[in-house]
Coordinates of C-alpha atoms in Angstrom, one line a residue:
M7 CA 136.6 116.8 87.1
Y8 CA 138.3 115.4 84.1
R9 CA 139.9 112.4 86.8
F10 CA 136.5 111.7 88.5
K11 CA 135.7 110.9 84.6
G12 CA 137.9 109.5 83.3
L13 CA 137.6 106.7 86.4
F14 CA 134.1 107.1 84.9
K15 CA 134.9 106.2 81.8
G16 CA 138.0 103.2 83.5
I17 CA 134.4 102.0 85.1
V18 CA 132.4 101.1 82.5
L19 CA 135.3 99.5 80.2
Y20 CA 135.1 97.1 83.0
G21 CA 131.9 96.2 82.9
I22 CA 131.5 95.8 79.7
V23 CA 134.6 93.8 79.1
V24 CA 133.6 91.6 82.5
A25 CA 130.2 90.9 81.1
I26 CA 132.1 90.2 77.4
L27 CA 133.7 87.9 79.1
I28 CA 131.0 86.8 80.6
S29 CA 129.6 85.4 77.3
L30 CA 132.7 83.9 76.0
R31 CA 132.6 81.5 78.9
I32 CA 129.1 81.3 78.3
A33 CA 129.0 80.9 75.1
S34 CA 132.1 78.3 75.6
C35 CA 129.5 75.8 77.8
C36 CA 127.4 75.4 74.2
V37 CA 130.4 73.1 72.2
P38 CA 128.4 70.5 71.8
T39 CA 130.9 67.7 74.6
D40 CA 129.4 65.0 72.8
R41 CA 132.0 66.2 69.7
I42 CA 134.3 66.7 72.2
I43 CA 134.3 63.8 73.0
E44 CA 134.4 61.9 70.4
N45 CA 137.7 63.3 68.9
Q46 CA 139.8 62.7 72.9
E47 CA 138.8 58.8 72.4
P48 CA 141.9 58.5 70.2
L49 CA 144.3 59.2 73.3
I50 CA 143.3 58.0 76.4
E51 CA 146.2 55.4 76.1
T52 CA 148.8 58.3 74.6
F53 CA 147.2 60.2 78.2
G54 CA 147.1 57.2 79.9
Y55 CA 151.2 56.7 79.7
R56 CA 153.6 59.1 79.1
G57 CA 151.1 62.0 80.7
V58 CA 149.2 64.6 78.6
L59 CA 151.3 65.3 75.1
P60 CA 152.7 62.3 73.0
G61 CA 155.8 61.8 72.7
V62 CA 157.0 64.5 75.7
P63 CA 157.7 61.1 78.5
M64 CA 156.7 62.4 81.8
G65 CA 160.0 62.6 84.8
E66 CA 161.3 65.6 84.7
Y67 CA 160.4 67.3 81.4
G68 CA 157.1 66.3 82.3
I69 CA 156.7 67.5 86.0
K70 CA 157.9 70.8 84.3
V71 CA 155.7 71.0 81.6
D72 CA 152.5 70.1 84.1
F73 CA 150.9 67.6 82.7
W74 CA 148.6 67.0 85.8
T75 CA 147.0 70.7 86.2
E76 CA 146.5 70.3 81.8
S77 CA 144.3 67.5 82.5
Y78 CA 141.9 69.5 84.7
Y79 CA 140.9 71.5 81.6
I80 CA 140.3 68.4 79.2
N81 CA 138.7 66.4 82.3
N82 CA 136.1 69.8 82.8
A83 CA 136.1 70.5 78.1
C84 CA 134.6 66.3 78.9
V85 CA 132.3 66.9 81.1
V86 CA 129.8 70.2 80.2
D87 CA 126.4 69.3 80.4
N88 CA 125.6 71.6 77.2
S89 CA 121.9 71.4 79.0
R90 CA 122.5 73.8 81.7
P91 CA 125.5 76.2 80.3
V92 CA 125.4 79.4 82.9
Y93 CA 125.5 76.9 86.0
E94 CA 127.9 74.5 83.6
A95 CA 130.8 78.2 83.2
F96 CA 130.6 79.4 86.9
H97 CA 130.8 75.6 87.9
N98 CA 133.4 73.9 86.0
T99 CA 132.9 71.1 86.3
V100 CA 136.3 67.9 86.4
V101 CA 134.9 64.5 88.0
G102 CA 136.7 63.9 91.1
I103 CA 136.7 60.1 91.3
G104 CA 140.1 58.4 90.5
K105 CA 143.7 57.6 92.5
D106 CA 145.2 60.8 90.5
P107 CA 145.0 64.0 88.2
L108 CA 145.6 62.1 85.2
E109 CA 142.6 58.8 84.9
R110 CA 140.5 61.0 86.4
L111 CA 140.7 62.7 83.0
I112 CA 140.3 59.2 81.4
N113 CA 137.7 58.5 83.4
S114 CA 136.5 61.6 81.9
I115 CA 136.3 60.5 78.7
T116 CA 135.7 56.9 79.2
G117 CA 132.2 58.0 80.5
G118 CA 132.1 60.8 82.9
A119 CA 128.3 60.3 83.0
N120 CA 129.3 58.1 85.5
F121 CA 131.6 59.3 87.5
E122 CA 131.1 61.0 90.4
T123 CA 131.3 65.6 89.8
I124 CA 133.7 68.0 91.8
G125 CA 133.1 71.7 91.1
R126 CA 135.9 73.8 90.9
P127 CA 134.0 77.5 91.1
Q128 CA 137.0 79.5 92.8
Y129 CA 138.3 79.8 89.3
W130 CA 137.7 81.8 85.9
W131 CA 139.4 78.7 84.2
G132 CA 138.3 81.7 80.9
A133 CA 141.4 79.4 78.8
Q134 CA 138.5 76.8 77.8
V135 CA 136.8 80.2 75.6
I136 CA 139.7 78.3 73.4
I137 CA 140.5 75.1 74.4
R138 CA 136.4 73.6 74.6
P139 CA 136.5 75.4 70.5
L140 CA 140.0 73.9 69.8
L141 CA 138.8 70.8 70.3
Y142 CA 135.0 70.1 68.7
F143 CA 137.6 70.3 65.7
M144 CA 140.6 68.6 66.9
N145 CA 141.7 66.4 69.9
Y146 CA 144.2 67.9 72.9
E147 CA 147.8 67.0 70.7
E148 CA 146.2 69.0 67.6
A149 CA 145.4 72.3 69.7
A150 CA 148.2 72.6 72.2
T151 CA 150.2 71.8 69.1
L152 CA 148.4 74.9 66.8
W153 CA 148.8 76.2 70.6
Q154 CA 152.8 76.1 70.8
M155 CA 152.4 78.3 66.9
I156 CA 150.5 80.8 67.9
F157 CA 152.4 81.4 71.1
G158 CA 155.6 81.6 69.1
L159 CA 154.4 84.2 66.9
V160 CA 153.3 85.7 69.7
F161 CA 156.7 85.9 71.0
S162 CA 158.6 86.3 67.8
V163 CA 156.7 89.0 66.5
F164 CA 157.9 90.8 70.4
I165 CA 160.8 89.8 70.4
A166 CA 161.7 91.5 67.2
S167 CA 160.0 94.8 68.3
V168 CA 162.6 95.2 71.3
Y169 CA 165.1 94.1 69.0
R170 CA 163.8 97.3 66.9
R171 CA 162.8 99.7 69.0
F172 CA 165.4 99.1 72.3
P173 CA 169.3 99.2 72.1
R174 CA 170.8 95.9 71.9
H175 CA 171.1 95.9 75.3
I176 CA 168.2 95.7 76.4
F177 CA 167.6 93.3 73.7
A178 CA 169.9 91.0 75.0
A179 CA 169.0 91.2 78.5
V180 CA 165.0 90.6 77.8
L181 CA 166.0 87.3 76.5
L182 CA 168.1 86.1 78.6
G183 CA 165.7 86.4 81.2
L184 CA 163.5 84.4 78.9
L185 CA 165.8 82.0 77.9
S186 CA 166.1 80.6 81.7
V187 CA 162.3 79.8 81.8
N188 CA 162.4 77.2 79.4
L189 CA 160.2 78.8 77.1
I190 CA 159.6 75.6 74.9
S191 CA 157.9 73.7 78.3
V192 CA 155.8 77.2 78.9
S193 CA 154.8 77.2 75.7
M194 CA 153.7 72.9 75.0
I195 CA 150.4 73.3 77.0
F196 CA 147.6 76.8 77.9
H197 CA 148.3 76.1 81.5
T198 CA 151.2 78.2 81.4
S199 CA 151.3 79.8 78.2
F200 CA 148.6 82.0 78.3
V201 CA 150.6 84.9 80.7
W202 CA 153.6 85.3 79.0
V203 CA 150.9 85.9 75.8
I204 CA 149.3 88.5 77.5
A205 CA 152.1 89.9 79.2
F206 CA 154.2 89.5 75.7
G207 CA 150.9 91.4 74.0
M208 CA 150.4 94.2 76.8
S209 CA 154.7 95.3 76.1
L210 CA 153.9 95.5 72.6
F211 CA 150.6 97.6 72.7
L212 CA 152.9 99.9 74.9
M213 CA 155.6 99.8 72.1
N214 CA 155.0 100.4 69.3
T215 CA 151.4 102.9 70.3
K216 CA 150.4 105.6 72.0
A217 CA 147.6 103.5 74.7
D218 CA 146.4 104.6 77.8
Y219 CA 148.7 102.3 79.3
A220 CA 146.5 102.7 82.9
R221 CA 143.8 100.7 80.3
V222 CA 146.0 98.4 79.8
F223 CA 147.2 97.6 82.9
M224 CA 143.4 97.2 83.8
L225 CA 142.9 95.0 80.3
G226 CA 146.2 92.9 81.7
G227 CA 144.6 92.6 84.9
M228 CA 141.7 91.5 83.7
L229 CA 142.8 89.0 81.0
T230 CA 145.3 87.2 83.6
A231 CA 141.9 87.1 86.3
F232 CA 139.8 85.9 83.1
F233 CA 142.5 83.5 81.7
D234 CA 145.0 82.2 84.3
W235 CA 144.8 79.1 87.5
M236 CA 147.4 80.6 89.2
S237 CA 150.7 79.9 87.2
T238 CA 152.6 82.8 87.5
P239 CA 149.8 85.8 87.3
I240 CA 152.8 88.5 88.9
V241 CA 154.5 88.2 84.6
T242 CA 151.3 90.6 82.8
F243 CA 153.0 93.5 84.8
L244 CA 156.8 92.8 85.7
L245 CA 157.0 92.6 82.3
P246 CA 155.0 95.2 80.7
I247 CA 155.7 97.7 83.4
I248 CA 160.0 97.3 81.8
F249 CA 158.9 99.7 78.1
L250 CA 156.2 101.3 80.0
L251 CA 159.6 102.9 82.4
Y252 CA 161.2 103.5 79.0
S253 CA 158.5 105.6 77.8
V254 CA 158.4 107.5 80.8
F255 CA 161.5 108.2 82.0
N256 CA 163.4 108.7 78.1
E257 CA 160.6 111.7 78.3
K258 CA 162.4 114.4 79.7
E259 CA 160.6 116.6 80.9
K260 CA 158.5 114.3 82.8
K261 CA 160.7 114.6 86.5
L262 CA 161.6 111.5 89.3
T263 CA 157.8 112.2 90.8
E264 CA 156.4 111.1 88.2
T265 CA 157.9 108.0 86.3
V266 CA 157.1 107.1 90.2
I267 CA 154.1 108.1 90.0
S268 CA 153.5 106.0 87.0
F269 CA 154.7 103.0 88.1
V270 CA 152.8 102.9 91.2
K271 CA 149.4 103.2 88.7
A272 CA 150.5 100.9 86.5
G273 CA 150.9 98.4 89.3
V274 CA 147.2 99.7 91.8
I275 CA 145.5 99.2 88.7
W276 CA 146.8 96.7 87.7
A277 CA 146.2 95.1 91.1
L278 CA 142.7 96.4 91.8
S279 CA 141.8 95.1 88.0
Y280 CA 143.2 91.5 88.9
G281 CA 142.0 91.2 92.1
G282 CA 138.6 92.3 91.5
M283 CA 137.8 89.6 88.4
H284 CA 138.2 87.7 90.9
V285 CA 135.8 88.7 93.6
I286 CA 132.7 89.5 90.7
R287 CA 133.3 85.4 89.7
W288 CA 132.9 84.9 94.1
G289 CA 129.4 86.7 93.5
L290 CA 128.6 85.3 90.5
G291 CA 129.3 82.4 91.3
S292 CA 126.7 82.9 94.7
L293 CA 124.4 83.5 92.8
V294 CA 124.1 81.1 90.2
L295 CA 125.2 78.2 92.1
R296 CA 123.3 79.2 95.3
D297 CA 126.6 78.4 97.0
N298 CA 128.9 80.3 99.6
V299 CA 132.0 80.5 97.3
F300 CA 133.0 83.8 98.6
K301 CA 133.9 81.5 101.2
M302 CA 134.9 79.1 99.4
G303 CA 137.6 81.5 97.4
A304 CA 138.2 82.5 100.1
E305 CA 139.7 79.4 102.1
R306 CA 141.7 78.6 98.9
V307 CA 144.0 82.0 99.0
S308 CA 144.0 81.9 102.7
Q309 CA 145.6 78.2 102.1
H310 CA 148.2 79.3 99.0
G311 CA 150.0 81.2 102.3
T312 CA 149.6 79.5 104.9
M313 CA 150.4 75.1 102.9
S314 CA 153.7 74.5 104.7
D315 CA 153.8 73.3 107.9
E316 CA 157.3 75.5 108.1
G317 CA 158.0 78.6 109.8
F318 CA 157.5 82.0 107.8
F319 CA 161.8 81.9 107.4
A320 CA 161.7 78.9 106.7
T321 CA 159.6 78.6 103.9
V322 CA 160.2 81.6 102.0
L323 CA 164.0 80.7 101.9
N324 CA 163.0 76.7 100.3
D325 CA 160.9 77.8 98.6
I326 CA 163.3 80.5 96.8
K327 CA 166.3 77.6 96.7
L328 CA 163.6 75.5 94.8
C329 CA 162.6 78.2 92.3
T330 CA 166.1 79.5 91.6
Q331 CA 167.5 75.7 91.6
Q332 CA 165.1 75.2 88.4
L333 CA 165.9 78.4 86.5
S334 CA 167.9 77.2 83.2
F335 CA 171.1 79.1 84.1
N336 CA 170.9 77.3 87.5
V337 CA 173.7 74.7 85.9
L338 CA 176.1 77.7 85.2
I339 CA 176.6 79.2 88.9
P340 CA 180.0 77.5 89.9
G341 CA 180.4 75.8 92.9
G342 CA 177.9 73.2 95.2
Q343 CA 173.7 73.1 95.5
D344 CA 174.3 75.3 99.0
A345 CA 176.0 77.9 96.6
K346 CA 173.5 78.0 94.0
Q347 CA 170.2 78.1 95.3
Y348 CA 170.9 81.9 96.6
W349 CA 172.6 83.1 93.4
L350 CA 169.9 84.9 92.0
I351 CA 169.0 86.5 95.3
V352 CA 172.8 88.1 95.5
M353 CA 173.1 89.2 92.7
M354 CA 169.3 91.1 93.2
L355 CA 171.2 93.0 96.5
V356 CA 174.3 93.9 94.1
A357 CA 172.3 95.0 91.2
L358 CA 170.6 97.3 93.8
I359 CA 173.4 98.1 96.8
M360 CA 175.1 99.4 92.6
A361 CA 172.2 101.4 91.7
V362 CA 172.1 103.0 95.0
G363 CA 175.2 104.0 95.1
V364 CA 175.3 105.4 92.0
A365 CA 172.5 107.5 92.1
L366 CA 173.5 109.3 95.5
I367 CA 176.9 109.7 93.9
Y368 CA 176.9 111.1 90.5
R369 CA 172.4 113.0 91.8
K370 CA 171.4 111.6 88.8
R371 CA 167.8 109.8 87.9
S372 CA 168.3 106.0 87.6
L373 CA 166.3 104.3 85.9
G374 CA 168.4 100.2 87.7
V375 CA 167.0 102.0 91.0
F376 CA 163.5 101.7 90.2
F377 CA 165.3 98.0 87.9
S378 CA 166.2 97.0 91.0
V379 CA 163.5 97.4 94.0
I380 CA 161.1 96.0 91.2
A381 CA 162.8 92.5 91.0
F382 CA 162.5 92.0 94.5
C383 CA 158.8 91.7 93.2
P384 CA 158.8 88.4 92.6
I385 CA 160.3 87.9 96.2
V386 CA 157.4 88.8 97.2
W387 CA 155.1 87.2 95.8
I388 CA 156.5 83.7 97.4
M389 CA 155.9 86.0 100.2
V390 CA 152.2 86.1 100.3
F391 CA 152.1 82.6 98.3
R392 CA 154.7 81.1 100.3
G393 CA 153.1 77.3 100.8
W394 CA 152.0 77.2 97.2
I395 CA 155.0 78.0 96.2
S396 CA 156.5 75.3 97.8
V397 CA 153.6 72.4 96.3
H398 CA 153.8 73.9 92.3
Y399 CA 157.4 75.6 92.1
W400 CA 157.8 73.9 89.0
F401 CA 156.4 76.5 86.8
A402 CA 156.7 79.9 88.9
Y403 CA 159.7 79.5 88.9
R404 CA 159.1 81.5 85.4
M405 CA 158.6 84.5 87.5
L406 CA 162.1 85.0 88.2
G407 CA 162.9 85.5 84.8
V408 CA 161.8 88.6 85.0
S409 CA 163.2 89.3 88.1
I410 CA 166.9 88.3 85.8
V411 CA 165.8 90.9 83.4
L412 CA 165.2 93.3 85.5
V413 CA 168.4 92.7 87.2
I414 CA 170.3 93.1 83.5
L415 CA 168.9 96.2 82.6
S416 CA 169.5 97.6 85.4
L417 CA 174.1 96.6 86.1
C418 CA 173.6 98.1 82.5
D419 CA 172.7 101.7 83.6
T420 CA 174.8 101.5 86.5
F421 CA 177.5 100.6 84.7
H422 CA 176.3 103.2 82.0
H423 CA 176.7 105.9 84.3
I424 CA 179.5 105.0 85.5
W425 CA 181.3 104.7 82.4
K426 CA 180.2 108.4 81.8
G427 CA 181.0 109.6 84.9
W428 CA 184.3 108.7 84.8
R429 CA 184.8 110.0 80.5
Y430 CA 183.3 113.0 82.0
A431 CA 186.1 112.9 84.8
K432 CA 188.5 112.7 82.3
H433 CA 186.8 115.5 80.0
N434 CA 188.0 118.2 82.6
K435 CA 191.4 116.6 83.9
M436 CA 192.7 117.1 80.3
V437 CA 190.9 120.7 80.3
R438 CA 192.7 121.5 83.1

């Protein structure tokens, strides 16, 4: 009876959060569009010649920042029809005329009503809940700078909490993993930063409160689906799960099976919450727009896994190579490009084999096994969305940063058990 009561409370909470998020999305479409356009007009030349962010040239760094995807948000913000906010909240109107997204963005500012528009109804685009109000008071350059400051504050609180509450090797592992994914470029735009802010927030709750982790992962999955436009959503599961496992595992009365149950439960809740938000979006969108948004969403999901003409294994290996090459530490790996392609996979396999071997030899509960297995989650994600990764690897690669954190933590745990075993054996030898 208690479990059913808890499930009922969870469903009610889910419904309340959905209602709040939809209300915020509709409210964002009521922000006067004319004022937003007026604030963006001084940046037209910047948008045309340098991309979205002033002072940051196009090129390798620009691609990693992903100006084009970000431009759709500004495009949408400049063409919303305030007279029909409910429709606009589900249609995601953008100007569709232009040779590339940046030209379409300029067209949306110079005369969105005079150009043909299209919709992106498959997505929530919850980022507009923050972006449109900011653009009412300032231009995009100022809004992006303000958001970068907020991102930096959240990250600082997160990393300081890790430093204060955990041993230094855990702090070092988290810091190294996050440094490998160029967090500066992550913070520069809204598109790629929301998942990290959500992940940091979830982790802080798990580290510093006695909050019910089931609700934390439910809310995390919902917010990820709402705010993220398919960048690296799995990050909001992988990073917080580290701190959940430390919390559960360190309780001595907890058995190994309970640790496994906690991991599986958190994963299932996150996945159902994340997927459920998309299903709700497609259902409500179909009703509001009187169109089959379900079909659009299903086709889009299918395309994410079949966007490449290569075979399954060839596509997956190529995606892994592309993602690994983007990691900041790739330049430190000795050897040619062939040697650098799969170094992370080799590390993950070594960590898994060592963790399992040590656990069997010493017959000890080992977090290293958990971490080494979870580190492969991004690889599974790449397999599922293999074609989409091929096209968007320049920002999708960042989920591998959490794999680096997990691999380092697994190796630390393994060597800790080896060290303790060696000292125990040496002590027994001296006693004899």
